[in-house]
Coordinates of C-alpha atoms in Angstrom, one line a residue:
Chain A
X11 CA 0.0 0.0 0.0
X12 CA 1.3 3.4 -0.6
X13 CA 2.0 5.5 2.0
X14 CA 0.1 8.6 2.0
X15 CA 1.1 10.2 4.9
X16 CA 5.1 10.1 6.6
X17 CA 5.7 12.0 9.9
X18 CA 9.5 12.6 10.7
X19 CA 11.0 13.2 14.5
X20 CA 8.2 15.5 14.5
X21 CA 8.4 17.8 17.9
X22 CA 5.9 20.1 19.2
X23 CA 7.2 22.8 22.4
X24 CA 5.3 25.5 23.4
X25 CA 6.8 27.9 26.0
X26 CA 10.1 25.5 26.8
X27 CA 7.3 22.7 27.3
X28 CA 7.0 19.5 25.0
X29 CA 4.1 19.0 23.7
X30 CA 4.8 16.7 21.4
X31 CA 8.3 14.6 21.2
X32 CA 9.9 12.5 18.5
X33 CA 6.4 11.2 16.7
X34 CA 7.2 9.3 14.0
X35 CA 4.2 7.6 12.4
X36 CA 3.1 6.7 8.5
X37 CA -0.8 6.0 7.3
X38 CA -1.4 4.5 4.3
X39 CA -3.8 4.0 1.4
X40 CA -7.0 2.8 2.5
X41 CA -5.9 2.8 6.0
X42 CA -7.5 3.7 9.6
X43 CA -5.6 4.7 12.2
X44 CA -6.6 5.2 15.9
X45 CA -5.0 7.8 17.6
X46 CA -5.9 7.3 21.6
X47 CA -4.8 9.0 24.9
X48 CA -5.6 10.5 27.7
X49 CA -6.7 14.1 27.9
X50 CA -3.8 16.5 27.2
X51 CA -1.5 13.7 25.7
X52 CA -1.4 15.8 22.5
X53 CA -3.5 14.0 19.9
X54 CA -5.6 17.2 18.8
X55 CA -2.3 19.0 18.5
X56 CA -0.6 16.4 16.2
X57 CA -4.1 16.5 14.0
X58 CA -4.1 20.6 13.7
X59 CA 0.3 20.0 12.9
X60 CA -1.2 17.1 10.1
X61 CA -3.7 20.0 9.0
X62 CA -1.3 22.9 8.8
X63 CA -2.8 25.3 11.1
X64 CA 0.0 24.7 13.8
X65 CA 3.6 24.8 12.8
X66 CA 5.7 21.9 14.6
X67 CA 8.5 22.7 16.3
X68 CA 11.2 20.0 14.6
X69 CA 10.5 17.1 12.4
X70 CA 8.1 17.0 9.4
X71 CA 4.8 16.0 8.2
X72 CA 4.8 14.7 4.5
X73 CA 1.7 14.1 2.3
X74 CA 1.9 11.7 -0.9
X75 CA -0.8 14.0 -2.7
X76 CA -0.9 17.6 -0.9
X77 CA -3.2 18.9 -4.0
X78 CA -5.6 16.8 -2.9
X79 CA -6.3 18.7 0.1
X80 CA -7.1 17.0 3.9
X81 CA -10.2 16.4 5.1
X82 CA -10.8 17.7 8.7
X83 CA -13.5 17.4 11.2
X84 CA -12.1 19.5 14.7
X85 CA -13.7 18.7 17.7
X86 CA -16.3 21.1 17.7
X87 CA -18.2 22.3 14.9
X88 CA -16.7 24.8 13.3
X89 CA -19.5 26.7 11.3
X90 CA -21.4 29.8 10.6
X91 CA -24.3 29.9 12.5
X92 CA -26.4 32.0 10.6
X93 CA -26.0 30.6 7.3
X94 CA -28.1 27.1 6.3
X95 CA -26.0 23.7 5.6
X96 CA -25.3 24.3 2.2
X97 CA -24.5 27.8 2.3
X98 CA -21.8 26.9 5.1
X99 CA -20.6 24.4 3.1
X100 CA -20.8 26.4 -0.7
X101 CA -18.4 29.2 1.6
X102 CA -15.7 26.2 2.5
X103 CA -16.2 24.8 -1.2
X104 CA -15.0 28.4 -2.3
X105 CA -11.8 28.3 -1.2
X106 CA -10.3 25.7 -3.4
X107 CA -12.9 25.5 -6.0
X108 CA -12.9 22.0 -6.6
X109 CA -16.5 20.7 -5.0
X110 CA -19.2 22.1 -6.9
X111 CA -22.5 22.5 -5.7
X112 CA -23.9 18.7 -7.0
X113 CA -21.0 17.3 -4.9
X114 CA -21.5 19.7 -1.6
X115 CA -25.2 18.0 -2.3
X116 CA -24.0 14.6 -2.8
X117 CA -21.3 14.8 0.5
X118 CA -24.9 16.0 2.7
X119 CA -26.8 13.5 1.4
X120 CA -23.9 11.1 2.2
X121 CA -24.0 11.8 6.0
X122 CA -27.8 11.8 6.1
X123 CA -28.7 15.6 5.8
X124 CA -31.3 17.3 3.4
X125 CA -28.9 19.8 0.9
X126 CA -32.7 22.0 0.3
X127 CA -32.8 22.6 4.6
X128 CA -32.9 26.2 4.9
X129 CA -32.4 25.9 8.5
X130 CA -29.6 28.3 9.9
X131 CA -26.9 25.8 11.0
X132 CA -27.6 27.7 14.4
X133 CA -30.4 26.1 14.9
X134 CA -28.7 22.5 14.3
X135 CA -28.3 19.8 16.8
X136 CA -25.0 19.0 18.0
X137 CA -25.6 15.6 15.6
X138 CA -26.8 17.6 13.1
X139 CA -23.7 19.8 13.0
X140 CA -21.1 16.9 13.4
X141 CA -22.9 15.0 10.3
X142 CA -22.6 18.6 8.4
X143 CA -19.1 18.8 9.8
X144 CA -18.5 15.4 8.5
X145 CA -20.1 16.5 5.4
X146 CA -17.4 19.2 4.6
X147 CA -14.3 17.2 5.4
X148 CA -15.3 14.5 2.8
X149 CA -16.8 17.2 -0.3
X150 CA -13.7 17.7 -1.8
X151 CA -13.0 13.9 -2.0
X152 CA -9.7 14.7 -0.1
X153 CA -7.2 11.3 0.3
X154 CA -6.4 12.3 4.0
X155 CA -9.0 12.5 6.4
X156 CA -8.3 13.7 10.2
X157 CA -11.3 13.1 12.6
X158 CA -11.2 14.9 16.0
X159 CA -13.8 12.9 18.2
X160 CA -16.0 12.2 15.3
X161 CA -18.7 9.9 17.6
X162 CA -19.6 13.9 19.5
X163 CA -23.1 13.9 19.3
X164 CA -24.3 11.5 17.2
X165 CA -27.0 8.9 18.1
X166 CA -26.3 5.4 18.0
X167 CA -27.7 5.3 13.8
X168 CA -25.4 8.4 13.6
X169 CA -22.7 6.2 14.6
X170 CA -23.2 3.0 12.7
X171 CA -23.1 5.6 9.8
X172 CA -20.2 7.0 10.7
X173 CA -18.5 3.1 10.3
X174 CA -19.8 2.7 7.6
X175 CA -19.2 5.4 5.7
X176 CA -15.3 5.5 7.2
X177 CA -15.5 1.9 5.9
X178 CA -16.3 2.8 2.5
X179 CA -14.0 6.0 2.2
X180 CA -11.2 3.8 3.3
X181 CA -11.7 1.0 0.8
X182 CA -11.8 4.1 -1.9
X183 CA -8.1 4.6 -0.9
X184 CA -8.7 7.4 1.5
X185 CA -6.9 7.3 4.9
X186 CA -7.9 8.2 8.2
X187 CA -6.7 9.0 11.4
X188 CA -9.4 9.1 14.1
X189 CA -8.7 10.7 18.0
X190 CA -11.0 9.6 20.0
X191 CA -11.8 8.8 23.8
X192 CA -14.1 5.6 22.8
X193 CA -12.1 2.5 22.6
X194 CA -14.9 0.4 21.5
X195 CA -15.4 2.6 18.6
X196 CA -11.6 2.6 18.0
X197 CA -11.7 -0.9 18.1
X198 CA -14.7 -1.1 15.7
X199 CA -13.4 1.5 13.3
X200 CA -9.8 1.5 12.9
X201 CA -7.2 -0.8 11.7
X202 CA -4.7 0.1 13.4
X203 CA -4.0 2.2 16.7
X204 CA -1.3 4.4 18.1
X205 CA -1.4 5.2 22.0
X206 CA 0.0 8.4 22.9
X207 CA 0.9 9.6 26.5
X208 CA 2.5 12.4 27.6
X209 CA 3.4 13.6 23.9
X210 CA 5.0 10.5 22.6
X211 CA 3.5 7.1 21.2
X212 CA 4.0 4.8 23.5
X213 CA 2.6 1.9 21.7
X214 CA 1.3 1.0 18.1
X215 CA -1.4 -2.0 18.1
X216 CA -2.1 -3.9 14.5
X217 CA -5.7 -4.4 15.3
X218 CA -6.1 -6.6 12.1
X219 CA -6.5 -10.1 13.2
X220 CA -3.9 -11.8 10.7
X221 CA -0.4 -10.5 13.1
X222 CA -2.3 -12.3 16.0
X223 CA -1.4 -15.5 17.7
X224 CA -3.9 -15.7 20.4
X225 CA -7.2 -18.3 20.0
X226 CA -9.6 -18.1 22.2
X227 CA -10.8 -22.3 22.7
X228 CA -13.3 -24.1 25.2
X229 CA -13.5 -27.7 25.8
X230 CA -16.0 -30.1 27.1
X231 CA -14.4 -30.8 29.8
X232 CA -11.9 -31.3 32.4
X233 CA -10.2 -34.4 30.3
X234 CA -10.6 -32.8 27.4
X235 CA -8.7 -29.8 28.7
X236 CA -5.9 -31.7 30.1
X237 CA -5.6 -33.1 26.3
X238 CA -5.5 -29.8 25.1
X239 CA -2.6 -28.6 27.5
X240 CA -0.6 -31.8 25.9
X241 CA -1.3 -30.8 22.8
X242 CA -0.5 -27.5 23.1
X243 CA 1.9 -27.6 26.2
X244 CA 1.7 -26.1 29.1
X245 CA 3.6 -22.7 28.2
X246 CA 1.2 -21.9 25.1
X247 CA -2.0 -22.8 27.2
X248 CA -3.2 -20.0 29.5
X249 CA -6.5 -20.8 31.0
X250 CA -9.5 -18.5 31.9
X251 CA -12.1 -18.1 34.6
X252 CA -14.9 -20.0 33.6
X253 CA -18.3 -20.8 34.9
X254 CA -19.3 -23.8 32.5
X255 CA -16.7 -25.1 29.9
X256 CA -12.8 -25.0 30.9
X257 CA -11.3 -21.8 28.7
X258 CA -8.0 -21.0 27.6
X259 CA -6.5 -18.8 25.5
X260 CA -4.3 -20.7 22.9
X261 CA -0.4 -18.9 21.8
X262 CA -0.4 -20.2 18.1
X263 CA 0.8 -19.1 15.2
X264 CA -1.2 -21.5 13.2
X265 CA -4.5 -20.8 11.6
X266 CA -7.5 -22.0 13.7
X267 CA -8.8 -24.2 11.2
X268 CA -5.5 -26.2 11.1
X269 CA -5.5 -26.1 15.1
X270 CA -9.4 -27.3 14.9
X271 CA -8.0 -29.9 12.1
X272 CA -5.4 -31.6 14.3
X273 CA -7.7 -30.8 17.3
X274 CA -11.0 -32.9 16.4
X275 CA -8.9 -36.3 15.5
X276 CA -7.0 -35.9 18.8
X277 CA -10.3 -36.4 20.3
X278 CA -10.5 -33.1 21.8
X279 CA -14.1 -31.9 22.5
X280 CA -14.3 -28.4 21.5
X281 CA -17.2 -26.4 22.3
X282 CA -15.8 -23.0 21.0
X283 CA -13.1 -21.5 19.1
X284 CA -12.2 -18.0 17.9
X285 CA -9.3 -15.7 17.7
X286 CA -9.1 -13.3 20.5
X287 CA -9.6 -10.1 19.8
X288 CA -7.2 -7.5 21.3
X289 CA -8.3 -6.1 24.3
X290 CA -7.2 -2.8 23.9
X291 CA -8.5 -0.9 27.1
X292 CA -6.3 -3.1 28.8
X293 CA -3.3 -2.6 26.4
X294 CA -4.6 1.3 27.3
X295 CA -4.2 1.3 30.6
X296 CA -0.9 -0.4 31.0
X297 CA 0.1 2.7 28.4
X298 CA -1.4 5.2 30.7
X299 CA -1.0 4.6 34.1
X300 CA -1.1 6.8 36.7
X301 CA 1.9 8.7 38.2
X302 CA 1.7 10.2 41.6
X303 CA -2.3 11.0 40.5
X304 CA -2.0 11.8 37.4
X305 CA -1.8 10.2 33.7
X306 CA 1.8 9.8 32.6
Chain B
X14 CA -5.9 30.8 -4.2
X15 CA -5.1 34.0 -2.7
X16 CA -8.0 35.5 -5.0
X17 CA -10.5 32.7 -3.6
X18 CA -9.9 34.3 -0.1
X19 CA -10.4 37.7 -0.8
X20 CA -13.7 37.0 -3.0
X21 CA -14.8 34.9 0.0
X22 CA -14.2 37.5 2.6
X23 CA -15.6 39.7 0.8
X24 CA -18.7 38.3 0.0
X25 CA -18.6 37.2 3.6
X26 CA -18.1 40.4 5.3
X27 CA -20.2 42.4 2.9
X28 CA -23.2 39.8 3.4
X29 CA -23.9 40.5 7.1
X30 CA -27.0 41.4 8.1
X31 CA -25.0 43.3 11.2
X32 CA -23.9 46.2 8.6
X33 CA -27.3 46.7 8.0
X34 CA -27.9 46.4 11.5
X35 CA -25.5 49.2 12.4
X36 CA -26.0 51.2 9.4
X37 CA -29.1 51.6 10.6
X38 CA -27.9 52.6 14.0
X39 CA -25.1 54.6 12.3
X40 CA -28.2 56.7 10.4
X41 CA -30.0 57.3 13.6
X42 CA -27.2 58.8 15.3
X43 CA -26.4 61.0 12.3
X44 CA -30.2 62.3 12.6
X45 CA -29.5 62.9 16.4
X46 CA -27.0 65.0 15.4
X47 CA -29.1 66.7 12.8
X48 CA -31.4 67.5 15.8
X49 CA -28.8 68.9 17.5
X50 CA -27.6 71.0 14.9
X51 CA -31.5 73.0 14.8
X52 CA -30.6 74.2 18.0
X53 CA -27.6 76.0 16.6
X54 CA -27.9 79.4 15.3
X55 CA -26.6 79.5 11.6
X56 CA -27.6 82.6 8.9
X57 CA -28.4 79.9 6.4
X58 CA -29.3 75.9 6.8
X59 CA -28.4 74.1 4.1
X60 CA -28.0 69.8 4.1
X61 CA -24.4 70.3 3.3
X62 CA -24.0 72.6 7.1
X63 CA -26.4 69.6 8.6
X64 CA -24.1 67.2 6.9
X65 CA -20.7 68.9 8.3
X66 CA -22.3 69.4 11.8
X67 CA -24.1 66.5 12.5
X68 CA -20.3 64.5 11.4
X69 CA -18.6 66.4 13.2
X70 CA -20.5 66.0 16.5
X71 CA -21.3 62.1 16.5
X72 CA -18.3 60.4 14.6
X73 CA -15.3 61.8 16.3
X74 CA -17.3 59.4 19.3
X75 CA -18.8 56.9 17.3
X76 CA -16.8 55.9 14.7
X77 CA -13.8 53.9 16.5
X78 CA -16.9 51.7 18.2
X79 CA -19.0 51.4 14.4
X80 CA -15.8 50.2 12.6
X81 CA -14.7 48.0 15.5
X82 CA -18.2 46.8 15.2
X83 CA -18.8 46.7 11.4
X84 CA -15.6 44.8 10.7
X85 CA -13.1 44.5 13.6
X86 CA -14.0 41.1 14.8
X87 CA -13.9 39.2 11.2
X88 CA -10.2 36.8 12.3
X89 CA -11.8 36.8 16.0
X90 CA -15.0 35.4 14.8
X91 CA -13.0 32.9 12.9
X92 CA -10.9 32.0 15.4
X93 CA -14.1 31.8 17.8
X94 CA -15.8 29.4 15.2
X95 CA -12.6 27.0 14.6
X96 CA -12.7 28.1 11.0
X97 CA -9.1 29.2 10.7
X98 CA -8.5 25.4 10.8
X99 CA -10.7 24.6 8.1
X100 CA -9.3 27.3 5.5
X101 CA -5.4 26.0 6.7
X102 CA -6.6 22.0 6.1
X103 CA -7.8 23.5 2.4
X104 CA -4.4 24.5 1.8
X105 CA -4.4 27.9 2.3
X106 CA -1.4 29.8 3.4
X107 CA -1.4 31.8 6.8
X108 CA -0.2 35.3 4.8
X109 CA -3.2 34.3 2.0
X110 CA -6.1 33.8 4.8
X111 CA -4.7 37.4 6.8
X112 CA -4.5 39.1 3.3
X113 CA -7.9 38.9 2.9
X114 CA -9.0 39.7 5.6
X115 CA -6.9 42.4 6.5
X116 CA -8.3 43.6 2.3
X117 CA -11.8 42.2 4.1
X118 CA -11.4 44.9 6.3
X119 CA -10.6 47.8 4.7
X120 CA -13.0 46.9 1.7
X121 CA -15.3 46.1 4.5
X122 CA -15.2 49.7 6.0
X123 CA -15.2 51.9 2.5
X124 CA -18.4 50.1 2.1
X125 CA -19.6 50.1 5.2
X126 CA -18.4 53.8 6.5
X127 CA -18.6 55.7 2.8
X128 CA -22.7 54.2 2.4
X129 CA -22.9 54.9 5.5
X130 CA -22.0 58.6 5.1
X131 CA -23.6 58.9 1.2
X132 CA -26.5 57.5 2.5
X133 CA -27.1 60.3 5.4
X134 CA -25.6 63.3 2.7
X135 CA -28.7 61.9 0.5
X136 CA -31.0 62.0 3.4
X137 CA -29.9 65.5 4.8
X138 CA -30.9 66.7 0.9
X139 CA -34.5 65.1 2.3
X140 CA -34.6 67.7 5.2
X141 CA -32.6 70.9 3.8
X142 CA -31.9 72.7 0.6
X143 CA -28.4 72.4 -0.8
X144 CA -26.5 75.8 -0.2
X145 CA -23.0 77.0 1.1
X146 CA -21.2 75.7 4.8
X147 CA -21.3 79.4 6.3
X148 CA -20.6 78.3 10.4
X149 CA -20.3 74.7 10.9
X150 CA -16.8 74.0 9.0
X151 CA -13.6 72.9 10.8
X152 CA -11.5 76.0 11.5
X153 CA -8.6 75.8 8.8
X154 CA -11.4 75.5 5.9
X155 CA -14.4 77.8 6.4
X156 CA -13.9 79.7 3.4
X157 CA -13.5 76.6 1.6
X158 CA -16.3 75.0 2.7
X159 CA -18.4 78.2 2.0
X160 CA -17.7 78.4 -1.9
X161 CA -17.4 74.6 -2.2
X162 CA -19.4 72.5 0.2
X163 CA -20.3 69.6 -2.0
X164 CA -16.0 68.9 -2.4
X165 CA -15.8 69.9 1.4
X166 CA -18.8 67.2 2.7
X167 CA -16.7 64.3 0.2
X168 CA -13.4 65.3 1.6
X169 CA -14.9 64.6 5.3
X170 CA -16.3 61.7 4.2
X171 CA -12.8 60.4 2.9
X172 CA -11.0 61.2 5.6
X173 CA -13.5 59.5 7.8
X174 CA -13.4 56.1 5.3
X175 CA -9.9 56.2 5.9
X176 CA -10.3 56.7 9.8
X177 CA -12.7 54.0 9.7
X178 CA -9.9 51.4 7.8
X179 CA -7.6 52.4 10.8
X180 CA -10.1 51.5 13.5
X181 CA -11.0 48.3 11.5
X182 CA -7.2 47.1 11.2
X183 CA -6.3 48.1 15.1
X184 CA -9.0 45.8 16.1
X185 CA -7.5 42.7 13.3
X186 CA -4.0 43.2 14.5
X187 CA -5.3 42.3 18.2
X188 CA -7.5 39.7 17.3
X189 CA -4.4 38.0 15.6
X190 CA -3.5 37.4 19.6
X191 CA -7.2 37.8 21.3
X192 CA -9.7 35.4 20.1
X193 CA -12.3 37.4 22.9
X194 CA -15.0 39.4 20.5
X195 CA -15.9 41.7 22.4
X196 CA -12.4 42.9 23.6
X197 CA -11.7 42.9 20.2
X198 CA -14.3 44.9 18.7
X199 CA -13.7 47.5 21.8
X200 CA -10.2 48.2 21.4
X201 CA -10.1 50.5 19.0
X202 CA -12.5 52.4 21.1
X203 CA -10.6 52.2 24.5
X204 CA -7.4 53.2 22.8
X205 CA -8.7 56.1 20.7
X206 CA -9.9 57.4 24.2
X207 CA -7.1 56.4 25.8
X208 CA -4.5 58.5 23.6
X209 CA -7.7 61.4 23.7
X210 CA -7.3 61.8 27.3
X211 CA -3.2 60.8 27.7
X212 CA -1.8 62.7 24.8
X213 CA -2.3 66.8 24.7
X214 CA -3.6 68.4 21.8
X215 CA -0.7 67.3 19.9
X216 CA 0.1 66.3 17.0
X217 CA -0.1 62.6 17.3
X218 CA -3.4 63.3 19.2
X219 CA -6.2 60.9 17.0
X220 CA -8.6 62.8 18.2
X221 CA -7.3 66.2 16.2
X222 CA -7.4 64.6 13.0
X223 CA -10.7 62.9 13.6
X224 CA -12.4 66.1 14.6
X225 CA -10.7 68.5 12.8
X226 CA -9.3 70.5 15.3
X227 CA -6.6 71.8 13.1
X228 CA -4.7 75.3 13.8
X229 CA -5.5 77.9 10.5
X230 CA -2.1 78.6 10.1
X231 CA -1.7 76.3 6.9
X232 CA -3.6 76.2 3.6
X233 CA -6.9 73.5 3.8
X234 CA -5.8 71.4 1.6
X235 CA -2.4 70.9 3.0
X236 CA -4.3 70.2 6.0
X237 CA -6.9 67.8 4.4
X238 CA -3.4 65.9 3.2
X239 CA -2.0 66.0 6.4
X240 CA -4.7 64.8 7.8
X241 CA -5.5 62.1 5.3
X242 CA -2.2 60.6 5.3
X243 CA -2.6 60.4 9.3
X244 CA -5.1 58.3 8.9
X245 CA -3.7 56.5 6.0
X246 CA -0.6 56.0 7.3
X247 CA -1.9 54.5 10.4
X248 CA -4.4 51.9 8.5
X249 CA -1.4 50.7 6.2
X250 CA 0.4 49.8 9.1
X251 CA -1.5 48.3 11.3
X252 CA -3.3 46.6 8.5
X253 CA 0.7 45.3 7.4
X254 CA 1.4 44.5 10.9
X255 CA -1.3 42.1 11.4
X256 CA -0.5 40.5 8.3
X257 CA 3.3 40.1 9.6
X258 CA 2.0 39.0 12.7
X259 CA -0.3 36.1 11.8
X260 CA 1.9 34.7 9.1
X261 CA 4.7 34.5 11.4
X262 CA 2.5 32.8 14.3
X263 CA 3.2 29.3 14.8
X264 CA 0.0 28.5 16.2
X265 CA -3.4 29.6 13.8
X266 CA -5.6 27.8 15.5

């Protein structure tokens, strides 16, 4: 996949203070990144360096296709209040000249809204001007989107839509980086997430199941478990708290249809099997732990 | 790109139901000063005199508030909004988006200030017949303003455009550090008072050159220049100054 987006030893300080140090991360074509941390870690700052209204202190920020714009939703609404939907949009659309009014129509359709609402945007909900929000940032079909707490005020449907549509922009080659406080959603939306604490990513997690080695298996029962801890040996078997079936998680590289294929003639009741999916408020909260009261 | 901005400010600033809003405001305190001015003995009352009088009496007060009103706040509104982030992610350069609206602004206030002013000159026509300027002139131009007080009524109103475009750009080059609307639209005011009550009738008093109060000793349209080019001087560089300032800003959000 191409890259579409390279960040350098990029370094952020604002009055002596570091706001951000030493990020170096890459987003590619098609891709969705998580960007996750707690409050004040610096992901809205490294989004407004990405979008070129805050100049970094060291390092750089390359994009594969600058001419083709970014796509930004901050994380409040940034609009005119007294104009409607499409007039806020038309104004943004002005700038660059490249969406014309049958795509500013298309992009509000796209996120659910009516293009012909003469509402003033003041009058909006808060879903209502993060769908319009979301509206703007995809009009000019940029190939970089940056999303600031994109989930703020949107129902439950608002939401699904959100994946969806983030779904579909990304298999269209666009990628996106997503900041967010909801680790469910992360976990839903993104393929891949960076943890940032204190200004620096801490971590990077490949949420995309094919780097992972951990199966989630149930047996039958006790004898069937103490099979399975052969088979597997006792290193590579961790077992869970259970109230019915003995559980385990399973280290294995192979797939789990071979491990269910030499599993079934082993005699090995199996009752479930999956791959485990990263738990990634735990992986979170190892990342951020608290320091004398306070995130680190 | 740099085009695109200015068009848009433009059609942005020049859209606002608030000009209307205080135009209409700006009218009504021209008629109060119309009022004022049939109190006044005069041999001969003519729209131009009303014109000159009633200007003369409200603006020098007004006008720093109206233009920080009219057009002072357009980068703190932005910056209020979160909309300087969306014009940056659209590629636009930090000198590009304060061009236009530092050309927003002074665009803004010839509009805003000069229909202002034609607008109360055509409505003072309404009210009195057209005729000489025989008492209410500034000092240094009373003849002038006798034999030609159609040219003397435009002057005023270019010198007060142009005091206008100064007020407007003192208020941009603090909003490129104060994101608070209503300090920003104030300043102008508190320092145009400020210098009116801290500086003596100098020469580098505003007030002077914004009511006029010029000695007789040199010819009126030396003194027209003069005090033109104060004005002028001062809107070019505050206007340049805030462009300087926000491109060199590291942080535009």
């Amino acid at each position: 996949m191409k890259e579409i987006l390279k960040i350098r030893s990029l370094k952020k300080i604002v009055r002596r203070k570091p706001i951000l140090r030493d990020i170096n991360l890459t987003l590619s074509e098609g891709e969705i990144l998580g960007l996750i941390g707690p409050n004040g870690a610096g992901k809205t700052t490294l989004l407004k360096i990405i979008s070129g209204s805050i100049t970094a202190t060291a390092g750089s920020v390359q994009l594969a296709e600058p001419e083709s714009g970014i796509g930004v939703l901050p994380e409040t609404p940034a609009l005119l209040p007294s104009l409607s939907g499409f007039q806020n949009l038309q104004l943004l659309a002005s700038i660059r000249r490249k969406a014309r009014e049958q795509e500013i129509r298309e992009a509000m359709k796209t996120v659910g809204l009516d293009p012909a609402n003469r509402k003033a945007v003041g009058n909006y909900s808060l879903g209502m001007k993060q769908r319009l929000m979301l509206a703007q940032a995809i009009m000019e079909k940029p190939k970089l989107l940056l999303l600031d707490e994109p989930t703020n005020g949107l129902d439950p449907l608002g939401i699904i839509d959100l994946r969806q549509l983030l779904f579909r922009l990304a298999s269209q080659g666009v990628g996106i980086i997503i900041a967010s406080h909801l680790l469910h959603e992360i976990e839903l939306m993104c393929h891949r997430v960076a943890i940032i604490s204190n200004g620096s990513i801490v971590r990077e997690v490949n949420l995309q199941s094919s780097e992972q080695h951990l199966i989630e298996i149930s047996v039958n029962s006790r004898s069937d478990w103490d099979k399975l801890v052969r088979w597997a040996g006792k290193d590579n078997l961790r077992p869970l708290p259970s109230k019915d079936f003995p559980r385990g998680i399973l280290n294995s590289e192979l797939p789990v249809s071979r491990v269910l294929a030499e599993l079934l003639p082993a005699g090995i009741a199996i009752e479930s099997i999956q791959r485990a999916a990263i738990n990634l408020e735990a992986i979170f909260l190892e990342c951020s732990q608290l320091k004398d009261g306070v995130y680190r | 790109m740099l085009t695109n901005i200015i068009r848009l400010e433009l059609k942005r600033i020049l859209g606002k139901k608030k000009l209307l809003v205080l135009g209409i405001l700006g009218i009504g305190l021209l008629i109060t000063g119309v009022v004022i001015y049939l109190e006044y003995n005069t041999p001969q009352r003519t729209s131009f005199e009303a014109f000159s009088f009633a200007t003369g009496y409200i603006l020098p007060l007004a006008l720093p508030l109206l233009a920080g009103l009219s057009t002072g706040d357009m980068l703190a509104e932005d910056r209020h909004l979160g909309l300087v982030q969306l014009f940056m992610s659209r590629g636009v350069l930090p000198y590009q988006y304060i061009s236009g609206k530092a050309i927003g602004s002074v665009v803004g206030q010839i509009c805003f200030t000069g229909g202002l002013l034609i607008t109360f000159l055509l409505t003072t026509f309404l009210l009195f017949p057209a005729g000489p300027i025989l008492e209410y002139a500034a000092d240094f131009a009373k003849a002038f303003a006798a034999t030609n007080p159609m040219v003397y009524c435009l002057v005023l109103l270019l010198i007060y455009v142009c005091a206008a475009t100064a007020f407007s750009g003192i208020a941009l080059l603090v909003s490129v550090w104060i994101e608070n609307i209503f300090v920003v639209v104030v300043t102008p005011t508190i320092l145009y008072f400020a210098a009116l009550y801290s500086l003596s009738m100098s020469l580098i008093n505003p007030y002077c050159y914004l009511a006029l109060n010029e000695g007789v000793s040199s010819s009126p349209s030396f003194t027209f220049l003069k005090v033109m080019g104060y004005w002028i001087t001062i809107s070019v560089t505050v206007h340049v100054l805030a462009v300087m300032a926000f491109s060199l800003k590291k942080d535009h959000s």
